[in-house]
Coordinates of C-alpha atoms in Angstrom, one line a residue:
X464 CA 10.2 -15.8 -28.8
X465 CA 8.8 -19.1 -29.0
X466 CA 10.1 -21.8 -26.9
X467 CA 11.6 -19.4 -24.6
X468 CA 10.3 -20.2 -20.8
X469 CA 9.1 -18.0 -18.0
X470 CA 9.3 -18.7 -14.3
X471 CA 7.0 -17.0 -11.8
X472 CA 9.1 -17.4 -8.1
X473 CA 5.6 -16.5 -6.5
X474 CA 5.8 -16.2 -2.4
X475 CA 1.7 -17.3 -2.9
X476 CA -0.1 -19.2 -5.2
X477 CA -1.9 -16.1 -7.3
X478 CA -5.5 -16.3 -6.1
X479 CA -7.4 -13.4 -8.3
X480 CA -10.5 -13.8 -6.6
X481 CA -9.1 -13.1 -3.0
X482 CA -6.6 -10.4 -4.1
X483 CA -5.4 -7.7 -6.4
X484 CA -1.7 -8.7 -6.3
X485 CA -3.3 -12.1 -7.6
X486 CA -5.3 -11.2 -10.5
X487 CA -2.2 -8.5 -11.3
X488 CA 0.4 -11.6 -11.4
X489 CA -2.2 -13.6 -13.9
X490 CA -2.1 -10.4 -16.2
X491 CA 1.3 -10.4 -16.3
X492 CA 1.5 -14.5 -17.2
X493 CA -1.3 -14.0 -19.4
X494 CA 0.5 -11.3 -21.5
X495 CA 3.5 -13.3 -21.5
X496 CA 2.0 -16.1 -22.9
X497 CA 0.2 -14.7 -25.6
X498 CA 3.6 -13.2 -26.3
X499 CA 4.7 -17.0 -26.8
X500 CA 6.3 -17.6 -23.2
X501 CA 6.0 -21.0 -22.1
X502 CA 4.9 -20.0 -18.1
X503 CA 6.2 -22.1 -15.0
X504 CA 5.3 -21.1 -11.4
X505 CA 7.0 -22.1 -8.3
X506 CA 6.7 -21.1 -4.6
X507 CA 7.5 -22.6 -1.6
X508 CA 3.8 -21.9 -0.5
X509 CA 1.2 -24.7 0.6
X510 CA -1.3 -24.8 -2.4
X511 CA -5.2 -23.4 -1.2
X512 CA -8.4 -23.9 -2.7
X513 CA -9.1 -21.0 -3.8
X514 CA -5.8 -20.5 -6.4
X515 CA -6.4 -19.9 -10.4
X516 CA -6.0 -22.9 -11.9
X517 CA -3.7 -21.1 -14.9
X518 CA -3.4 -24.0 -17.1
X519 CA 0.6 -23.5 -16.6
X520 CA 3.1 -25.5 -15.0
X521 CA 3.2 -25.6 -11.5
X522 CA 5.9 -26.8 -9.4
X523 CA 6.6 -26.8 -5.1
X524 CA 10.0 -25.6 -4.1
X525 CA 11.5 -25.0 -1.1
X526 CA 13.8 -22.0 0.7
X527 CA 17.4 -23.0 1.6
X528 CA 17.4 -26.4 -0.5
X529 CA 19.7 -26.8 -3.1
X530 CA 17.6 -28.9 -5.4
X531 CA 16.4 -25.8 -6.7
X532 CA 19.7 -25.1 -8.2
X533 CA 19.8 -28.2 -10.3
X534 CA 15.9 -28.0 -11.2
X535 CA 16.2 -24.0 -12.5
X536 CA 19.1 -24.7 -14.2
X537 CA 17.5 -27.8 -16.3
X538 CA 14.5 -25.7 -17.0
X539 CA 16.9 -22.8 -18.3
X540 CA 14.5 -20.0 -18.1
X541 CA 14.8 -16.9 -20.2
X542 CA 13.0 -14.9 -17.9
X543 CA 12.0 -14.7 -14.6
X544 CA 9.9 -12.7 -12.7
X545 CA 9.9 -12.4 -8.5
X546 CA 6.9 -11.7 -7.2
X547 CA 8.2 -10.1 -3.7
X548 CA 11.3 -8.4 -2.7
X549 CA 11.3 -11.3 -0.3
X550 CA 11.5 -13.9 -3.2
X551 CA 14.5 -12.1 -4.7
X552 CA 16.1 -12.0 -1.7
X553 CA 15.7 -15.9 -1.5
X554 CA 16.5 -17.2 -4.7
X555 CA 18.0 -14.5 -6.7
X556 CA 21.3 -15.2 -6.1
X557 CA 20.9 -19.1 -7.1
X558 CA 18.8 -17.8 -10.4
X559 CA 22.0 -15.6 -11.0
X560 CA 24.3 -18.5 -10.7
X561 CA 22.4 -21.2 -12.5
X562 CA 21.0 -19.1 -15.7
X563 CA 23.4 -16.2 -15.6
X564 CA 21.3 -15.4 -19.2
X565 CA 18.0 -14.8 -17.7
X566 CA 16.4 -11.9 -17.5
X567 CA 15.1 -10.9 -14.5
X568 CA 12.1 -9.2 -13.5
X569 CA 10.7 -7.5 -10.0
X570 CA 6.9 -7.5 -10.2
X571 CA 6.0 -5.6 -6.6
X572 CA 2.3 -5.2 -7.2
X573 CA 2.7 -2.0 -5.1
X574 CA 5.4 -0.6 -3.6
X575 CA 5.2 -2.3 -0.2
X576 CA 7.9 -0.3 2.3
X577 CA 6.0 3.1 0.9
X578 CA 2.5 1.0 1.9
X579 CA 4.7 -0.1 5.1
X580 CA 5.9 3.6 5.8
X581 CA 2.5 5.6 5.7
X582 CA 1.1 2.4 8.3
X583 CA 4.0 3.7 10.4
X584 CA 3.1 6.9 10.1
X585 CA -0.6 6.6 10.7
X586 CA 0.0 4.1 14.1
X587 CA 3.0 6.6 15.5
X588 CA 1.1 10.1 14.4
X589 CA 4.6 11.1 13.1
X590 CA 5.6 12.3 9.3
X591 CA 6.3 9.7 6.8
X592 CA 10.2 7.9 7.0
X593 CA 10.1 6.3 3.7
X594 CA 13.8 5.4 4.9
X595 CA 13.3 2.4 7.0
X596 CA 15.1 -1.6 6.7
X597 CA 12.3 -2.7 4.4
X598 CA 12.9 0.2 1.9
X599 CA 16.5 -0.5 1.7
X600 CA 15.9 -4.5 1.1
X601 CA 13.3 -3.8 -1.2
X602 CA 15.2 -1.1 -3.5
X603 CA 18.2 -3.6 -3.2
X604 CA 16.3 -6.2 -4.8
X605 CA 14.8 -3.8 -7.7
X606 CA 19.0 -2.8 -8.1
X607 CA 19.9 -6.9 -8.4
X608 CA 16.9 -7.2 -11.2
X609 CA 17.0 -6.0 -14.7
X610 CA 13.4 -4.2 -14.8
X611 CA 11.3 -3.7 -11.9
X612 CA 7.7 -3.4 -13.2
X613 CA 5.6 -1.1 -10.8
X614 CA 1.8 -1.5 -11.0
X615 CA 2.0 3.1 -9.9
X616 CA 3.3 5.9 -11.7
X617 CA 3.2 7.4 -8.4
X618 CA 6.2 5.1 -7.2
X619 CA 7.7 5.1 -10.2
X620 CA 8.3 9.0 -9.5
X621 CA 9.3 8.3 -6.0
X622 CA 11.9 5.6 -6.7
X623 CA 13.6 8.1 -9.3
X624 CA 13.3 11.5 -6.9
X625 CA 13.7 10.1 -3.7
X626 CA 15.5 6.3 -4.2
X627 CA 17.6 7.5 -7.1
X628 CA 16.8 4.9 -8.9
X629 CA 17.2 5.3 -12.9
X630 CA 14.3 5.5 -15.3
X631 CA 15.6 2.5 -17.6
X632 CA 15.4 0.0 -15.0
X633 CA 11.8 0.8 -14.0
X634 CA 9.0 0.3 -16.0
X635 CA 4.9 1.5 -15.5
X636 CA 2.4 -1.7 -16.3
X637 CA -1.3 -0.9 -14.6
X638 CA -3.8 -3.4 -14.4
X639 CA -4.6 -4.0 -17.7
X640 CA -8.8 -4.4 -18.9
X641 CA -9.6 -6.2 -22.1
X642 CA -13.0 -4.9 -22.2
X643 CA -14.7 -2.1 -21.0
X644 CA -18.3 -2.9 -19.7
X645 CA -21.7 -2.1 -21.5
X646 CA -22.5 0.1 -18.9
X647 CA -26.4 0.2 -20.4
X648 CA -26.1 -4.0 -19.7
X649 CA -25.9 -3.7 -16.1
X650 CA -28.0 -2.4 -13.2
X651 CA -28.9 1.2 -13.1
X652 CA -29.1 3.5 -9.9
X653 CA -33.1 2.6 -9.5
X654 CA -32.2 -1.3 -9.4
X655 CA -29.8 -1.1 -6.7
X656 CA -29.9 -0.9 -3.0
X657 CA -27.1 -0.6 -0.1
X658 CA -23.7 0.2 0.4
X659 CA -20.8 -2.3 -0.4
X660 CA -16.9 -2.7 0.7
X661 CA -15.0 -5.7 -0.6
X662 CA -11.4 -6.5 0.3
X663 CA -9.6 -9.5 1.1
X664 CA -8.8 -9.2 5.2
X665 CA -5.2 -10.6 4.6
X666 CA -4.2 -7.3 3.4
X667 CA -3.7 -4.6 6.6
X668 CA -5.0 -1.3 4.8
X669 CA -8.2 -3.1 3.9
X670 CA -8.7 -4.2 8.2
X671 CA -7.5 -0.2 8.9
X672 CA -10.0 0.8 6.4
X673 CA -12.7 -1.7 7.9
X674 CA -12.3 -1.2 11.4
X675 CA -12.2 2.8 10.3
X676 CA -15.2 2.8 8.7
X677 CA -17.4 0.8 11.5
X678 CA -15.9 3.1 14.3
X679 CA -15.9 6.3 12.5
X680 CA -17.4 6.8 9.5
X681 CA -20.7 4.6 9.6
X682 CA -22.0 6.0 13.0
X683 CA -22.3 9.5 11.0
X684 CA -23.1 8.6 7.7
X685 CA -26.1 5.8 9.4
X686 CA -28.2 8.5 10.1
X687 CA -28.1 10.0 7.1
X688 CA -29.4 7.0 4.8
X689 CA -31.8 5.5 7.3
X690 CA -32.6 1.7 6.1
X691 CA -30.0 1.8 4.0
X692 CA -27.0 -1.2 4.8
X693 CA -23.5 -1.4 4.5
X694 CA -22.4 -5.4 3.7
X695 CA -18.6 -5.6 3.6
X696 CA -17.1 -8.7 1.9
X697 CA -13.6 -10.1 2.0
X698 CA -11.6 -13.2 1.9
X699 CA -10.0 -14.6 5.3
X700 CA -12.6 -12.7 7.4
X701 CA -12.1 -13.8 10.7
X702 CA -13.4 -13.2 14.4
X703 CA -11.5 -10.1 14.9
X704 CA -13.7 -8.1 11.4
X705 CA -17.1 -11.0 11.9
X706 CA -17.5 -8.5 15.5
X707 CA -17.6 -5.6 14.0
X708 CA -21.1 -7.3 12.4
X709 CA -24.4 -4.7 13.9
X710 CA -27.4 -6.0 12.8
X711 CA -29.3 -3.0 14.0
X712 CA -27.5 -0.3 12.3
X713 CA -26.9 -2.9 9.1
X714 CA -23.2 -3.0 8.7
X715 CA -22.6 -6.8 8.2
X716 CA -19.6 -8.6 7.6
X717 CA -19.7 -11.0 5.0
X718 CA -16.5 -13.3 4.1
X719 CA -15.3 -13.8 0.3
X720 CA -17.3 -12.8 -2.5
X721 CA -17.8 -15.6 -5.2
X722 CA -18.0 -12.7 -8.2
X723 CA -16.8 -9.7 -7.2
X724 CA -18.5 -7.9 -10.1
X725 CA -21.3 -9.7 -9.8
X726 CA -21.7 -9.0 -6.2
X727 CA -20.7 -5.3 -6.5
X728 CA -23.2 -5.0 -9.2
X729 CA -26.3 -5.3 -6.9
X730 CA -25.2 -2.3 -4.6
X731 CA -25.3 1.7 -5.3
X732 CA -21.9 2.8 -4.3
X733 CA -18.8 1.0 -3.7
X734 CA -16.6 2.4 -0.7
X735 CA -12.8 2.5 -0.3
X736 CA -12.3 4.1 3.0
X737 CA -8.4 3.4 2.6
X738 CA -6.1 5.5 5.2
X739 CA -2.8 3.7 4.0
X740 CA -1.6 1.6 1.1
X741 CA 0.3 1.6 -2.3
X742 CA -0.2 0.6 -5.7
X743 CA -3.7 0.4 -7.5
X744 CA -6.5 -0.8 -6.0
X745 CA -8.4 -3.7 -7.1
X746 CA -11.5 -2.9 -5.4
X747 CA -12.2 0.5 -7.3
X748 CA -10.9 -1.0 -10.6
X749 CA -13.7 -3.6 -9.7
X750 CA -16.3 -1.4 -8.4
X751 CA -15.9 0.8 -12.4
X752 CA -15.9 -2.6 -14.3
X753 CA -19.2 -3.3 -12.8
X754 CA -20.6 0.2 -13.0
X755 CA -20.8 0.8 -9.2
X756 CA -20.0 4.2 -8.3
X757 CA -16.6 4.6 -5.8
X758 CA -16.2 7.0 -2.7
X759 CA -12.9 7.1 -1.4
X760 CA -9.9 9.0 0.0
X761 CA -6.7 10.8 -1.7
X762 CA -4.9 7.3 -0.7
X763 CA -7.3 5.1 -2.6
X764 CA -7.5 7.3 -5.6
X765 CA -3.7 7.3 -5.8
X766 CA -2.3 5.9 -9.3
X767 CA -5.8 5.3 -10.6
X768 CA -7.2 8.5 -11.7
X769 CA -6.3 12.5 -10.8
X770 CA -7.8 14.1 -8.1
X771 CA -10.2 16.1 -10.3
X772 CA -11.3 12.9 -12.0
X773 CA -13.6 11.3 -9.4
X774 CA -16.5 13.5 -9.6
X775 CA -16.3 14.4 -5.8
X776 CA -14.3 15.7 -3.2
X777 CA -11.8 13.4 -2.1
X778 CA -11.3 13.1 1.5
X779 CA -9.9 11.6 4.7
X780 CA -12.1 13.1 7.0
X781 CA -14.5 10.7 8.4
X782 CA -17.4 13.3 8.5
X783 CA -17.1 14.8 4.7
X784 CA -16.7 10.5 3.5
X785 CA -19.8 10.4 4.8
X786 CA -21.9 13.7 3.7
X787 CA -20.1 12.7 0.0
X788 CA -21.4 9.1 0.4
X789 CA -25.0 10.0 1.3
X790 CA -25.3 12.7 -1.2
X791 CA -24.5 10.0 -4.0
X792 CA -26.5 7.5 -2.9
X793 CA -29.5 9.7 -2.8
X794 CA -28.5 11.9 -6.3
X795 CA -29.2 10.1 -9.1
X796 CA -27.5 12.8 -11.4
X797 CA -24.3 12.6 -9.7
X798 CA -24.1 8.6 -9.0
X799 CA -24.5 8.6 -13.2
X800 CA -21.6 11.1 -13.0
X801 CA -19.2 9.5 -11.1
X802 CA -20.0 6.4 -12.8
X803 CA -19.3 7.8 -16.0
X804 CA -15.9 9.3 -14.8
X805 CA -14.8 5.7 -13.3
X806 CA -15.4 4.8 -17.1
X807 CA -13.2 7.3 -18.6
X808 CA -10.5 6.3 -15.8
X809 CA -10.9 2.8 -17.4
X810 CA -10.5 3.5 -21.3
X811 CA -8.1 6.2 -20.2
X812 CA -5.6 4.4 -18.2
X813 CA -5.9 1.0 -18.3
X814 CA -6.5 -0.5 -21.4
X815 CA -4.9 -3.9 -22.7
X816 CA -3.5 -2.6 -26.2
X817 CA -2.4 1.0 -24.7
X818 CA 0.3 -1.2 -22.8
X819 CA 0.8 -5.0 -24.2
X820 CA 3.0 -4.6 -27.0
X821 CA 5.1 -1.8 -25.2
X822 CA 5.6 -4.2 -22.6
X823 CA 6.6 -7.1 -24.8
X824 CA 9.0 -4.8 -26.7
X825 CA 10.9 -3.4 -23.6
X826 CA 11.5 -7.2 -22.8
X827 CA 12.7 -7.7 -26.2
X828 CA 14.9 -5.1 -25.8
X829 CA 16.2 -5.9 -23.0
X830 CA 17.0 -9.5 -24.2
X831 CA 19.0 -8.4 -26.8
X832 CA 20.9 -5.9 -24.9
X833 CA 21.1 -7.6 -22.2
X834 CA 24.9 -7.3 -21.2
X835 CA 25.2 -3.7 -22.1
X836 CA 21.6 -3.0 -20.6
X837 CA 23.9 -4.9 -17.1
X838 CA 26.9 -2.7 -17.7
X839 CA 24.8 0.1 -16.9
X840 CA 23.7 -1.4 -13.7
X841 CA 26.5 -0.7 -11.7
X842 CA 24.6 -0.7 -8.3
X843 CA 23.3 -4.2 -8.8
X844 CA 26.1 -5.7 -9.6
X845 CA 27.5 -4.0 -6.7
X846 CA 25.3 -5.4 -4.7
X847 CA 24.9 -8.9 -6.4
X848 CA 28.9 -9.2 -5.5
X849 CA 28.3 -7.9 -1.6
X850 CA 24.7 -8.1 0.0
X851 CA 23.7 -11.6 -2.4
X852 CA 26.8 -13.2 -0.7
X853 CA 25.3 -12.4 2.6
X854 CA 22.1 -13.9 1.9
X855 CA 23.7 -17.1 0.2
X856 CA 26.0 -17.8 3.0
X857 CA 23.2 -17.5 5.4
X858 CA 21.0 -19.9 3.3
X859 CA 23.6 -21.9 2.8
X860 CA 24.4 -22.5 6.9
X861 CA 20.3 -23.1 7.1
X862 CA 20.7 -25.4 4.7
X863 CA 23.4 -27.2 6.4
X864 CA 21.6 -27.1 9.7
X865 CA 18.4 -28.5 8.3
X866 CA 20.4 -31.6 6.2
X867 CA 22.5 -31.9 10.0
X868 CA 19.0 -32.2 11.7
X869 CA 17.4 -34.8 9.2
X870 CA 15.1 -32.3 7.5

């Protein structure tokens, strides 16, 4: 293992502060590199101040330019991960033809065309079509890859029942905790005031859930917590969730939290008022690392504990999210109950050494198997040969036209 390189093809810089998909791309380096990976990162994104300074190699590349060929082939990978269907779609088929060796990796965060599909749904008022163009491009691209690592064992059962997709190429890696918190080392219910939401504004079911919340939920549940507030942070806030600011009622909009878990830390209950999504959440996984208490709905509980696990009802209903949330905020017995079942969920499901070494050891194994682990693979190959063509030649002709027009 040592000496062998791994390349993150990242469509952002990971920024762990502003979201989950961030701090879920630094576990996986993190992991890697205690594993003895030497980690590289590219994307063809603009850096921002607020990205993780890692400590690894960082290099600026560019879509449809062929000096990526030359510089992934010199750096001769032995793994690489994409960070996006879209990234796959983009440079997989030069990866393929410059380190033919490499194995390859599909890190989705969540499943985004089942996150895309309940939007749809939610907008349109009719059932869920998980059969739409983004599905198909983003199941082609976990086909093309060797392992596609879902952060939800939720889509890892969808993919096999409903995408036919076979167990061996897809592999469950939650976000993964080090160390569980002292919960007798931070704030008790008597030390803490007001209601909290955090969520960077980037991300669409944290705006639904926002906008949701100040136009349905908060007007009931105001009245029943009177001088109590509701301060909502997230990064990128802009004008569009800064109006939804009422000073009289209390429900303020804040823009990015410099701690999360220090800033959750001072509140009573965290809330996830989530309609649509995928994956794990970030914000609940935050809001049980600093011992603050989490209401939300069937969606936001998905892949991070079971239903019966949360110490209350779980609901979409704008009226019972609000009688749930006031009863905690004023019940001291139950707040300490749900916070001691978010603390369960945590030693239960998401510790460090229940998933590190298996993760390293499924790599391992697929390294050393590698061609027969491809044999099996029929469908990527398939589409390697057909669809990757069709996305070369088109770079390719962008390419061209770019070079032709002195870009």
């Amino acid at each position: 293992m040592p000496g062998k390189t791994a390349l993150l093809l990242a469509k952002q810089w990971p920024e762990p502060a502003s979201t989950a998909a961030g701090r879920r791309t630094l576990d996986i380096l993190d992991l890697l590199a205690e594993a003895g990976y030497r980690i590289e990162i590219a994307s063809p994104a603009q850096p921002t101040p607020f990205q993780a300074s890692t400590g690894y190699g960082e290099h600026q590349i560019a879509v449809n330019d062929d000096r990526f060929d030359a510089w992934v082939r010199a750096l001769d990978p032995a793994l690489v991960i994409y960070d996006r269907f879209v990234m796959e779609e983009q440079f997989g088929w030069r990866v393929h033809a410059q380190c033919p060796h490499a194995v390859t990796l599909l890190d989705t965060s969540d499943f985004h065309s089942l996150r895309e599909a309940r939007h749809q749904a939610l907008k349109s008022g009719q059932p869920l079509d998980l059969f739409h163009p983004i599905a198909e491009r983003e199941v082609a691209a976990m086909a093309r890859c060797d392992l596609a690592v879902m952060i939800s064992q939720v889509e890892v059962e969808l993919l096999k029942q409903h995408f036919a997709l076979p167990d061996w190429q897809l592999y469950y890696l939650p976000f993964l905790v080090r160390e569980l918190p002292d919960m007798n080392s931070l704030p008790g219910f008597d030390a803490r005031r007001h209601l909290v939401m955090i969520g960077g504004f980037k991300h669409a079911p944290n705006r639904d859930a926002t906008n949701w919340f100040a136009e349905a939920i908060w007007p009931r549940l105001h009245p029943l917590l009177p001088g109590v507030e509701c301060h909502v942070y997230g990064a990128y806030s802009d004008h569009a969730m800064h109006r939804l600011t009422n000073p009289k009622t209390g429900l303020r909009i804040y823009g990015r939290a410099d701690d999360a878990l220090t800033t959750l830390a001072r509140y009573r209950l965290n809330l996830a008022p989530l309609r649509f999504g995928a994956g794990q959440k970030g914000k609940i996984l935050d809001g049980w690392l600093s011992g603050t208490p989490t209401v939300t709905t069937p969606v936001g509980a998905e892949s991070m504990a079971g239903e019966g696990d949360w110490g209350y009802p779980l609901s979409d209903d704008a009226d019972q999210f609000a009688q749930t949330t006031a009863r905690l905020y004023q019940d001291k017995t139950a707040w300490l109950r749900v916070r001691d079942a978010g603390c369960r969920a945590l030693a239960d499901n998401f510790c460090y050494t229940q998933h590190a070494a298996a993760f390293i050891e499924r790599l391992e194994n697929i390294t050393a198997n590698l061609q027969e682990h491809r044999k099996r693979n029929i469908w990527g190959r398939i589409l390697r040969r057909t669809e990757h063509r069709a996305e070369e030649f088109m770079s390719r002709w962008i390419e061209a036209k770019n070079k032709a027009a002195g870009t």
